Short mmCIF file of C-alpha atoms in Angstrom, two decimals:
data_model
loop_
_atom_site.label_atom_id
_atom_site.label_comp_id
_atom_site.label_asym_id
_atom_site.label_seq_id
_atom_site.Cartn_x
_atom_site.Cartn_y
_atom_site.Cartn_z
CA MET A 1 136.41 61.96 102.25
CA LEU A 2 137.50 59.63 105.02
CA GLN A 3 141.05 60.88 104.57
CA ALA A 4 139.90 64.48 105.04
CA GLU A 5 138.03 63.61 108.25
CA HIS A 6 141.03 61.75 109.54
CA GLU A 7 143.23 64.78 108.91
CA THR A 8 140.76 67.09 110.67
CA LEU A 9 140.76 64.75 113.66
CA LEU A 10 144.54 64.64 113.71
CA SER A 11 144.87 68.41 113.57
CA LEU A 12 142.29 68.73 116.38
CA LEU A 13 144.30 66.21 118.38
CA TYR A 14 147.44 68.18 117.63
CA MET A 15 145.96 71.52 118.71
CA CYS A 16 144.05 70.23 121.71
CA PRO A 17 145.08 71.97 124.98
CA VAL A 18 144.53 68.68 126.84
CA GLY A 19 147.25 66.07 126.79
CA LEU A 20 146.04 63.12 124.71
CA VAL A 21 147.87 59.82 124.63
CA GLU A 22 146.69 56.72 122.87
CA VAL A 23 148.22 53.52 124.21
CA ASN A 24 147.75 49.82 123.67
CA ALA A 25 147.41 47.24 126.42
CA THR A 26 151.18 47.04 126.90
CA GLY A 27 151.42 50.76 127.38
CA ALA A 28 153.12 51.45 124.09
CA ILE A 29 152.23 54.91 122.90
CA THR A 30 150.58 54.76 119.47
CA LEU A 31 149.69 58.42 119.33
CA ILE A 32 150.58 61.48 121.42
CA ASN A 33 149.82 65.16 120.99
CA PRO A 34 152.29 67.98 121.72
CA HIS A 35 150.53 69.01 124.94
CA ALA A 36 150.88 65.49 126.33
CA MET A 37 154.55 65.52 125.34
CA SER A 38 155.12 68.70 127.30
CA LEU A 39 153.30 67.25 130.33
CA LEU A 40 155.21 63.97 130.31
CA MET A 41 158.65 65.28 129.48
CA PRO A 42 159.45 66.58 132.97
CA ILE A 43 159.02 63.09 134.39
CA ALA A 44 160.26 60.96 131.51
CA THR A 45 163.70 59.65 132.33
CA ASN A 46 164.30 58.84 128.73
CA ALA A 47 164.19 61.54 126.09
CA VAL A 48 162.23 59.18 123.87
CA VAL A 49 158.68 58.94 125.14
CA ASP A 50 157.43 55.64 123.82
CA ASN A 51 155.87 53.64 126.65
CA LEU A 52 153.46 55.35 129.03
CA PHE A 53 153.69 52.63 131.65
CA ASP A 54 157.44 52.99 131.75
CA ILE A 55 157.09 56.67 132.36
CA LEU A 56 154.42 56.42 135.04
CA ARG A 57 155.53 53.17 136.66
CA PRO A 58 157.97 54.68 139.13
CA TYR A 59 155.24 56.95 140.44
CA THR A 60 152.14 54.85 140.29
CA ALA A 61 153.46 51.42 141.19
CA SER A 62 151.61 48.79 139.24
CA GLU A 63 148.20 50.14 140.14
CA LEU A 64 147.60 52.00 136.92
CA THR A 65 148.75 49.27 134.58
CA ASP A 66 146.73 46.66 136.46
CA GLU A 67 143.65 48.78 136.20
CA ILE A 68 144.13 49.28 132.51
CA LEU A 69 144.62 45.58 131.89
CA ASP A 70 141.58 44.62 133.98
CA PHE A 71 139.54 47.00 132.04
CA ALA A 72 140.35 45.88 128.53
CA GLY A 73 137.24 45.12 126.56
CA THR A 74 134.74 47.59 127.99
CA TYR A 75 134.52 50.26 125.39
CA GLY A 76 133.50 53.76 126.21
CA THR A 77 133.99 53.29 129.94
CA VAL A 78 135.58 56.25 131.61
CA PHE A 79 137.74 55.71 134.62
CA GLU A 80 137.28 58.09 137.39
CA LYS A 81 139.74 60.87 137.21
CA ARG A 82 142.77 60.05 139.24
CA ARG A 83 145.63 62.17 140.23
CA PHE A 84 149.30 61.31 140.23
CA HIS A 85 151.60 63.23 142.47
CA LEU A 86 154.90 63.25 140.71
CA PRO A 87 158.26 64.64 141.71
CA SER A 88 158.43 67.75 139.64
CA GLY A 89 161.97 67.45 138.34
CA ARG A 90 161.37 71.05 137.55
CA ARG A 91 162.86 74.05 139.27
CA ASP A 92 159.54 74.70 140.93
CA PRO A 93 159.61 72.82 144.25
CA ALA A 94 155.80 72.55 144.30
CA PRO A 95 154.46 69.04 143.68
CA TYR A 96 153.67 68.21 140.10
CA VAL A 97 150.22 66.67 139.88
CA LEU A 98 148.72 65.20 136.75
CA SER A 99 145.06 64.39 136.46
CA CYS A 100 144.41 61.43 134.24
CA THR A 101 141.14 60.31 132.68
CA LEU A 102 141.13 56.96 130.94
CA LEU A 103 138.84 56.25 128.05
CA MET A 104 138.56 52.91 126.32
CA ILE A 105 138.02 53.82 122.72
CA LYS A 106 138.41 50.42 121.11
CA ARG A 107 139.57 46.99 122.06
CA ASP A 108 143.09 47.05 123.50
CA CYS A 109 143.31 50.74 122.87
CA LEU A 110 143.13 53.38 125.55
CA MET A 111 142.92 57.10 125.24
CA MET A 112 144.41 58.94 128.14
CA LEU A 113 143.49 62.56 128.82
CA LEU A 114 146.19 64.32 130.82
CA GLN A 115 145.97 67.65 132.58
CA ASP A 116 148.36 69.51 134.83
CA VAL A 117 146.38 70.19 138.02
CA SER A 118 149.33 71.22 140.21
CA ARG A 119 147.93 74.71 140.58
CA ASP A 120 144.48 73.46 141.61
CA VAL A 121 146.03 71.14 144.16
CA ALA A 122 148.19 73.93 145.57
CA GLN A 123 145.13 76.19 145.72
CA GLU A 124 143.12 73.54 147.55
CA ALA A 125 145.92 73.14 150.06
CA ILE A 126 145.95 76.90 150.63
CA SER A 127 142.16 77.03 151.01
CA GLU A 128 142.29 74.23 153.55
CA ALA A 129 145.07 76.00 155.47
CA VAL A 130 143.11 79.26 155.39
CA ARG A 131 139.96 77.50 156.55
CA ARG A 132 141.84 76.00 159.48
CA GLN A 133 143.32 79.36 160.38
CA ILE A 134 139.92 81.02 160.25
CA ALA A 135 138.45 78.34 162.48
CA ALA A 136 141.35 78.79 164.89
CA SER A 137 140.98 82.56 165.01
CA GLU A 138 137.23 82.26 165.51
CA ARG A 139 137.91 79.99 168.45
CA LEU A 140 140.33 82.57 169.82
CA VAL A 141 137.75 85.34 169.49
CA ALA A 142 135.20 83.21 171.31
CA LEU A 143 137.78 82.35 173.93
CA GLY A 144 138.77 86.00 174.33
CA THR A 145 135.16 86.93 174.91
CA MET A 146 134.77 84.16 177.42
CA ALA A 147 138.06 84.82 179.20
CA GLY A 148 136.78 87.98 180.92
CA GLY A 149 133.68 86.34 182.30
CA LEU A 150 135.43 83.13 183.30
CA ALA A 151 138.28 85.01 185.00
CA HIS A 152 135.62 86.64 187.15
CA GLU A 153 134.09 83.23 187.82
CA ILE A 154 137.45 81.92 189.00
CA ASN A 155 138.29 84.97 191.03
CA ASN A 156 135.22 84.71 193.23
CA PRO A 157 136.02 81.28 194.70
CA ILE A 158 139.64 82.41 195.06
CA ALA A 159 138.45 85.42 197.04
CA ILE A 160 136.42 83.13 199.33
CA ILE A 161 139.32 80.72 199.83
CA HIS A 162 141.54 83.68 200.58
CA ALA A 163 139.06 85.03 203.13
CA LEU A 164 138.65 81.61 204.78
CA ALA A 165 142.44 81.20 205.06
CA ASN A 166 142.66 84.73 206.41
CA ASP A 167 140.13 83.90 209.12
CA LEU A 168 141.85 80.63 210.01
CA ALA A 169 145.22 82.35 210.37
CA GLU A 170 143.81 85.13 212.55
CA THR A 171 141.93 82.69 214.77
CA ALA A 172 145.10 80.61 215.15
CA GLU A 173 147.01 83.71 216.17
CA ARG A 174 144.47 84.33 218.88
CA LYS A 175 144.84 80.65 219.88
CA LYS A 176 141.12 80.20 219.56
CA LEU A 177 141.13 77.63 216.82
CA ASP A 178 138.74 74.71 217.30
CA THR A 179 138.51 71.54 215.29
CA ALA A 180 134.96 72.10 214.07
CA ALA A 181 135.84 75.51 212.61
CA VAL A 182 138.91 74.13 210.82
CA THR A 183 136.94 71.18 209.43
CA ALA A 184 134.16 73.42 208.17
CA ALA A 185 136.59 75.84 206.51
CA ALA A 186 138.57 73.00 204.94
CA ALA A 187 135.39 71.45 203.49
CA GLN A 188 134.40 74.80 202.01
CA ILE A 189 137.86 75.23 200.51
CA VAL A 190 137.73 71.78 198.92
CA ASP A 191 134.33 72.57 197.35
CA LEU A 192 135.59 75.90 196.07
CA CYS A 193 138.63 74.24 194.51
CA LYS A 194 136.33 71.79 192.75
CA ARG A 195 134.35 74.71 191.44
CA ILE A 196 137.51 76.30 190.02
CA GLU A 197 138.61 73.00 188.54
CA LYS A 198 135.26 72.65 186.76
CA ILE A 199 135.58 76.11 185.22
CA ASN A 200 139.12 75.26 184.17
CA SER A 201 138.17 72.05 182.46
CA ASP A 202 135.32 73.76 180.60
CA LEU A 203 137.72 76.44 179.46
CA LEU A 204 140.31 73.91 178.33
CA ARG A 205 137.66 72.00 176.47
CA LEU A 206 136.67 75.13 174.57
CA ALA A 207 140.23 76.13 173.87
CA ARG A 208 141.07 72.88 172.18
CA ASP A 209 140.61 72.47 168.47
CA GLY A 210 138.97 69.09 168.75
CA ALA A 211 138.87 68.66 164.98
CA ARG A 212 141.24 65.73 165.16
CA ASP A 213 139.77 64.07 168.21
CA PRO A 214 138.46 60.60 167.60
CA VAL A 215 134.70 60.30 167.23
CA ALA A 216 133.34 58.72 170.42
CA PRO A 217 129.95 58.24 172.10
CA ALA A 218 129.07 61.18 174.34
CA ALA A 219 125.97 61.98 176.38
CA ILE A 220 124.27 65.02 174.89
CA ALA A 221 123.21 66.10 178.42
CA ASP A 222 126.87 66.36 179.47
CA ILE A 223 127.76 68.44 176.44
CA ILE A 224 124.82 70.76 177.04
CA ASP A 225 125.65 71.12 180.75
CA SER A 226 129.24 71.97 180.03
CA ALA A 227 128.28 74.56 177.39
CA VAL A 228 125.72 76.05 179.77
CA ARG A 229 128.28 76.31 182.55
CA ALA A 230 130.72 78.07 180.22
CA CYS A 231 128.05 80.60 179.18
CA GLU A 232 126.33 81.20 182.53
CA PRO A 233 128.51 84.11 183.65
CA PHE A 234 127.65 86.04 180.48
CA PHE A 235 123.97 85.52 180.95
CA ARG A 236 124.17 86.57 184.56
CA ASP A 237 126.11 89.72 183.73
CA SER A 238 123.71 90.72 180.95
CA GLY A 239 120.56 90.00 182.93
CA VAL A 240 119.33 87.44 180.40
CA GLU A 241 117.72 84.31 181.83
CA LEU A 242 119.26 81.01 180.73
CA ALA A 243 116.72 78.22 181.06
CA VAL A 244 117.86 74.64 180.74
CA GLY A 245 115.26 72.03 179.86
CA HIS A 246 115.21 68.39 180.78
CA HIS A 247 117.70 66.18 178.97
CA ASP A 248 117.58 62.45 178.83
CA PRO A 249 120.91 61.42 180.42
CA GLU A 250 120.98 58.26 178.31
CA LEU A 251 120.75 60.07 175.00
CA THR A 252 124.10 59.78 173.25
CA VAL A 253 125.63 60.77 169.95
CA ALA A 254 128.81 59.63 168.23
CA CYS A 255 130.77 62.84 167.95
CA ARG A 256 133.81 64.91 168.64
CA GLU A 257 132.49 66.18 171.95
CA VAL A 258 134.66 69.30 172.03
CA GLN A 259 133.34 70.44 168.66
CA ILE A 260 129.69 69.87 169.52
CA GLY A 261 130.29 71.84 172.72
CA GLN A 262 131.70 74.66 170.60
CA ILE A 263 128.55 74.68 168.45
CA LEU A 264 126.33 74.91 171.53
CA VAL A 265 128.39 77.70 173.08
CA ASN A 266 128.10 79.54 169.78
CA LEU A 267 124.32 79.06 169.59
CA LEU A 268 123.92 80.16 173.22
CA HIS A 269 126.00 83.27 172.62
CA ASN A 270 124.01 84.15 169.52
CA GLY A 271 120.81 83.67 171.51
CA LEU A 272 122.15 85.83 174.34
CA TYR A 273 123.05 88.57 171.89
CA ALA A 274 119.65 88.45 170.20
CA ALA A 275 117.70 88.38 173.47
CA ARG A 276 119.77 91.14 175.04
CA THR A 277 119.40 93.54 172.15
CA HIS A 278 115.66 93.06 171.86
CA GLY A 279 114.45 94.03 175.31
CA GLY A 280 111.41 92.70 177.15
CA ALA A 281 112.02 89.79 179.52
CA PRO A 282 115.06 88.39 177.73
CA ARG A 283 115.49 84.65 177.89
CA VAL A 284 117.38 81.85 176.16
CA ARG A 285 116.29 78.25 176.53
CA ILE A 286 118.18 75.09 175.62
CA GLU A 287 116.91 71.54 175.49
CA GLY A 288 118.13 68.24 174.08
CA ARG A 289 115.64 65.62 172.95
CA ARG A 290 115.23 62.58 170.78
CA ARG A 291 113.43 62.86 167.46
CA GLY A 292 113.17 59.62 165.50
CA ASN A 293 116.71 58.51 164.77
CA ASP A 294 118.14 61.88 165.60
CA VAL A 295 119.09 63.89 168.62
CA GLU A 296 117.97 67.49 168.53
CA VAL A 297 119.35 70.32 170.59
CA ARG A 298 117.06 73.33 170.42
CA VAL A 299 118.10 76.82 171.42
CA TRP A 300 115.26 79.37 171.69
CA ASP A 301 115.71 83.07 172.24
CA THR A 302 113.35 85.98 172.80
CA GLY A 303 115.16 88.15 170.25
CA GLU A 304 113.48 89.65 167.22
CA GLY A 305 114.21 86.64 165.01
CA VAL A 306 116.08 86.19 161.75
CA PRO A 307 114.42 88.09 158.87
CA HIS A 308 113.39 85.81 156.00
CA GLU A 309 115.59 87.59 153.48
CA LEU A 310 118.67 86.78 155.59
CA ARG A 311 117.88 83.12 156.18
CA ASP A 312 119.94 81.95 153.24
CA HIS A 313 122.98 83.93 154.32
CA ILE A 314 123.33 83.42 158.04
CA MET A 315 125.37 80.25 157.64
CA GLU A 316 127.77 81.90 155.21
CA PRO A 317 131.24 82.80 156.42
CA PHE A 318 131.72 86.46 157.39
CA PHE A 319 127.99 87.16 157.26
CA THR A 320 126.97 88.98 160.42
CA THR A 321 124.16 91.22 161.58
CA LYS A 322 126.15 92.38 164.58
CA PRO A 323 127.85 95.80 164.64
CA VAL A 324 131.54 96.03 163.70
CA GLY A 325 133.72 94.47 166.37
CA GLU A 326 130.95 92.37 167.90
CA GLY A 327 130.95 89.40 165.58
CA THR A 328 133.21 87.91 162.96
CA GLY A 329 130.38 86.26 161.06
CA LEU A 330 132.16 82.94 161.36
CA GLY A 331 130.48 81.30 164.33
CA LEU A 332 127.45 79.90 162.55
CA SER A 333 129.30 79.00 159.37
CA ILE A 334 131.89 77.01 161.31
CA SER A 335 129.17 75.47 163.48
CA ALA A 336 127.30 74.42 160.36
CA GLN A 337 130.48 72.90 158.93
CA ILE A 338 131.08 70.92 162.11
CA ALA A 339 127.45 69.73 162.14
CA THR A 340 127.72 68.58 158.53
CA ALA A 341 130.94 66.73 159.27
CA HIS A 342 129.00 64.86 161.99
CA GLY A 343 126.26 63.92 159.53
CA GLY A 344 123.99 66.54 161.05
CA ARG A 345 122.74 70.06 160.35
CA ILE A 346 121.77 73.38 161.87
CA GLU A 347 118.52 75.06 160.89
CA ILE A 348 115.89 77.49 162.06
CA ASP A 349 112.50 76.08 163.06
CA ASP A 350 109.84 78.49 161.83
CA ARG A 351 106.99 76.71 163.55
CA GLU A 352 108.17 77.93 166.94
CA ALA A 353 106.91 81.21 168.37
CA GLU A 354 110.40 82.20 169.52
CA THR A 355 113.52 82.17 167.39
CA CYS A 356 114.65 78.56 167.47
CA PHE A 357 117.92 77.16 166.17
CA VAL A 358 118.03 73.40 165.95
CA LEU A 359 121.19 71.31 165.90
CA THR A 360 120.34 67.84 164.63
CA LEU A 361 122.77 64.94 164.99
CA PRO A 362 122.28 61.24 164.32
CA ALA A 363 121.56 59.43 167.59
CA LEU A 364 123.59 56.40 168.54
CA LYS A 365 121.50 53.30 167.78
CA ASP A 366 121.55 51.85 171.27
CA SER A 367 120.81 55.25 172.75
CA ALA A 368 117.77 55.26 175.02
CA TYR A 369 114.49 55.88 173.33
CA ARG A 370 112.15 58.44 174.72
CA MET B 1 132.14 108.24 212.29
CA ASN B 2 133.34 105.34 214.33
CA LEU B 3 133.19 102.00 212.54
CA ALA B 4 131.65 100.30 215.57
CA GLU B 5 128.64 102.60 215.38
CA ALA B 6 128.08 102.23 211.67
CA THR B 7 125.48 100.31 209.71
CA VAL B 8 127.32 98.49 206.93
CA LEU B 9 125.58 97.01 203.89
CA VAL B 10 127.48 94.20 202.13
CA VAL B 11 126.39 93.64 198.52
CA ASP B 12 127.68 90.57 196.67
CA ASP B 13 126.06 87.83 194.58
CA GLU B 14 128.49 85.29 196.03
CA PRO B 15 126.71 84.05 199.21
CA GLN B 16 129.81 82.74 201.00
CA LEU B 17 131.76 85.91 200.42
CA ARG B 18 128.79 88.02 201.51
CA THR B 19 128.59 86.07 204.75
CA ILE B 20 132.33 86.23 205.45
CA PHE B 21 132.48 90.00 204.85
CA GLY B 22 129.41 90.39 207.05
CA VAL B 23 131.03 88.47 209.90
CA TRP B 24 134.16 90.60 209.60
CA PHE B 25 132.17 93.78 210.14
CA GLU B 26 130.02 92.30 212.89
CA ARG B 27 133.24 91.51 214.68
CA GLU B 28 134.08 95.24 214.49
CA GLY B 29 130.81 95.98 216.25
CA CYS B 30 128.92 97.15 213.15
CA ARG B 31 125.29 96.56 212.38
CA VAL B 32 125.44 94.51 209.19
CA LEU B 33 122.91 94.21 206.35
CA LEU B 34 123.33 91.84 203.38
CA ALA B 35 122.09 92.12 199.78
CA GLN B 36 122.76 89.95 196.75
CA ASN B 37 122.47 92.63 194.08
CA GLY B 38 122.15 96.36 193.52
CA ALA B 39 118.36 96.35 193.45
CA GLN B 40 118.10 94.62 196.85
CA ALA B 41 120.70 97.01 198.23
CA LEU B 42 118.63 100.03 197.13
CA GLU B 43 115.58 98.63 198.91
CA LEU B 44 117.55 98.18 202.13
CA ILE B 45 118.94 101.70 201.87
CA GLU B 46 115.38 103.02 201.69
CA GLN B 47 114.43 101.11 204.83
CA HIS B 48 117.53 101.60 206.97
CA HIS B 49 119.99 104.34 207.61
CA VAL B 50 123.06 102.83 205.98
CA HIS B 51 126.40 104.55 206.53
CA LEU B 52 128.61 102.43 204.31
CA VAL B 53 128.03 100.15 201.33
CA ILE B 54 130.66 97.50 200.53
CA SER B 55 129.77 96.25 197.06
CA ASP B 56 130.86 93.99 194.23
CA ILE B 57 130.46 95.38 190.70
CA ARG B 58 129.40 92.45 188.51
CA MET B 59 126.07 91.19 189.77
CA PRO B 60 122.86 90.03 188.15
CA VAL B 61 119.70 92.14 188.14
CA MET B 62 121.55 95.35 188.95
CA ASP B 63 125.31 95.81 188.96
CA GLY B 64 127.31 97.90 191.40
CA ILE B 65 127.84 100.81 189.02
CA GLU B 66 124.12 101.28 188.38
CA MET B 67 123.46 100.93 192.09
CA ALA B 68 126.01 103.65 192.90
CA ARG B 69 124.45 105.98 190.30
CA ARG B 70 121.01 105.52 191.83
CA ILE B 71 122.29 106.04 195.37
CA LYS B 72 123.91 109.28 194.21
CA ALA B 73 120.68 110.41 192.54
CA ARG B 74 118.70 109.95 195.78
CA SER B 75 118.01 112.93 197.96
CA GLY B 76 119.22 112.96 201.55
CA ASP B 77 122.32 111.61 203.26
CA ALA B 78 124.06 109.18 200.92
CA PRO B 79 126.12 106.33 202.38
CA ALA B 80 129.80 106.04 201.51
CA ILE B 81 130.47 103.35 198.91
CA LEU B 82 133.43 101.00 198.64
CA PHE B 83 133.76 98.72 195.63
CA VAL B 84 135.39 95.33 196.21
CA THR B 85 135.77 93.65 192.87
CA GLY B 86 137.88 91.14 191.01
CA PHE B 87 138.52 93.24 187.97
CA GLY B 88 138.84 96.79 186.81
CA ASP B 89 135.28 96.96 185.53
CA ILE B 90 135.52 100.68 186.03
CA ASP B 91 138.32 103.19 185.66
CA ASP B 92 139.37 104.47 189.08
CA ARG B 93 139.10 108.03 187.74
CA ASP B 94 135.37 107.52 187.16
CA LEU B 95 134.66 106.41 190.72
CA GLY B 96 134.19 109.91 192.13
CA GLY B 97 131.62 110.74 189.48
CA ILE B 98 129.27 108.05 190.75
CA GLY B 99 129.94 108.69 194.42
CA VAL B 100 132.28 105.77 195.08
CA SER B 101 135.13 106.45 197.50
CA LYS B 102 137.49 103.65 196.58
CA ARG B 103 137.86 100.39 194.65
CA LEU B 104 139.60 97.42 196.26
CA ASN B 105 140.62 94.16 194.63
CA LYS B 106 139.41 90.67 195.46
CA PRO B 107 140.87 88.60 197.05
CA ILE B 108 141.27 90.90 200.03
CA LEU B 109 142.66 90.57 203.55
CA ARG B 110 140.26 91.29 206.40
CA GLN B 111 142.51 93.97 207.85
CA VAL B 112 142.79 95.79 204.52
CA LEU B 113 139.01 95.81 204.00
CA VAL B 114 138.22 96.88 207.55
CA GLU B 115 140.88 99.60 207.45
CA ALA B 116 139.52 100.93 204.13
CA ALA B 117 136.02 100.97 205.59
CA ARG B 118 137.23 102.90 208.62
CA GLU B 119 139.00 105.48 206.43
CA CYS B 120 135.95 105.78 204.26
CA LEU B 121 133.72 106.66 207.20
CA LEU B 122 136.26 109.17 208.50
CA ALA B 123 136.52 110.84 205.08
CA LYS B 124 132.74 111.05 204.94
CA ASP B 125 132.69 113.06 208.16
CA LYS B 126 134.99 115.73 206.76
#
């Protein structure tokens, strides 16, 4: 009877599509199934596969063997799955990655479950690359939209500087130039240049990825102001009021400032779109405040609101309620991702009369309390 | 019509530019009115006999294009309109349809703007 069970177990082991290797504390293989053989062969330098540690040692240093030895005696414990990136030795230049689960089945006897996860790893790498590309293209779309308005913003001060210089030159030609007039014009030109510089730095800040910037303390008021400045021309051109509430200048968050700015620009643009398409006295309001241990930035709009049946979808990539060509459906999903990466979130506050998106971020501990 | 006898309305949401353009036309002997958007400009046109409107396009409240349409829709003697704008917010071929004589680019030299205004008033007489 026992013999029959043993044979059933062995044939199961033999047929199993997972690589199974039984080893003792020295790494000597006491049992191995064909699938494990096929997984280990590409990396085994010796045709005879007899010691697992010998096979894996070149790739795993002593880490694996140390772990196994430390662990002797605790039956049934399962090591977390770990992955070994191995040189493939195969024709395929893609990395060869084995996932390995360790199971202590009896004293001084380990069962090792091996799986080839190279394809999963490659897929993950592709997904990550695609995600990055999508984020980059979304930024470009946002930037493209902003470029028109900001170009106009820059052109106006340039036109004034040009006119002032024109006047100065003509007055000089008539030899009627006086010091007061030159000083006044020069002061105006300096202010106008500062105005252009401000627009430029806002634009550069938006254009940057920011995903790899170090996390640093930043005043939420500064981030809001910069986002507001970047969006103002659009509000002005669409006749939508942009109201900015009071922000505590001391309120700070640990963040990648550029990314949080991108979220706010996105929320303001969504608000602008919603308010503009709804009619009435369109308005968008933004305010940053402290709430317990968090900092909240609220963006209200007078649009028609987000229908309840869409609530679950608005943060999904490519979901958009805008007509074709007006939205990629990525803004909110990327914003939500950034918020999550900062330990925060974006949500809709239903208790408010107007549509209200709330970005919540953990406040810095020593940030002023209000 | 002679530029020196004309009433010129300068419409721009950029205060400094509005002032500078205004001074340029005062220097030519014109009577100058200033407005910061299309809606204000329309009010002034109702109150005064304006011969020429020098206007930006992108402005809050009411933009230059809408303003031009409304001026055209009014009964009576319509002023000539010159657009001075940073960007091609309108195709030059569509200018005539809304009663705009010409579109000039910002930044602009005083002489170019004044000359265009003069031509505009002359063309209006014909």
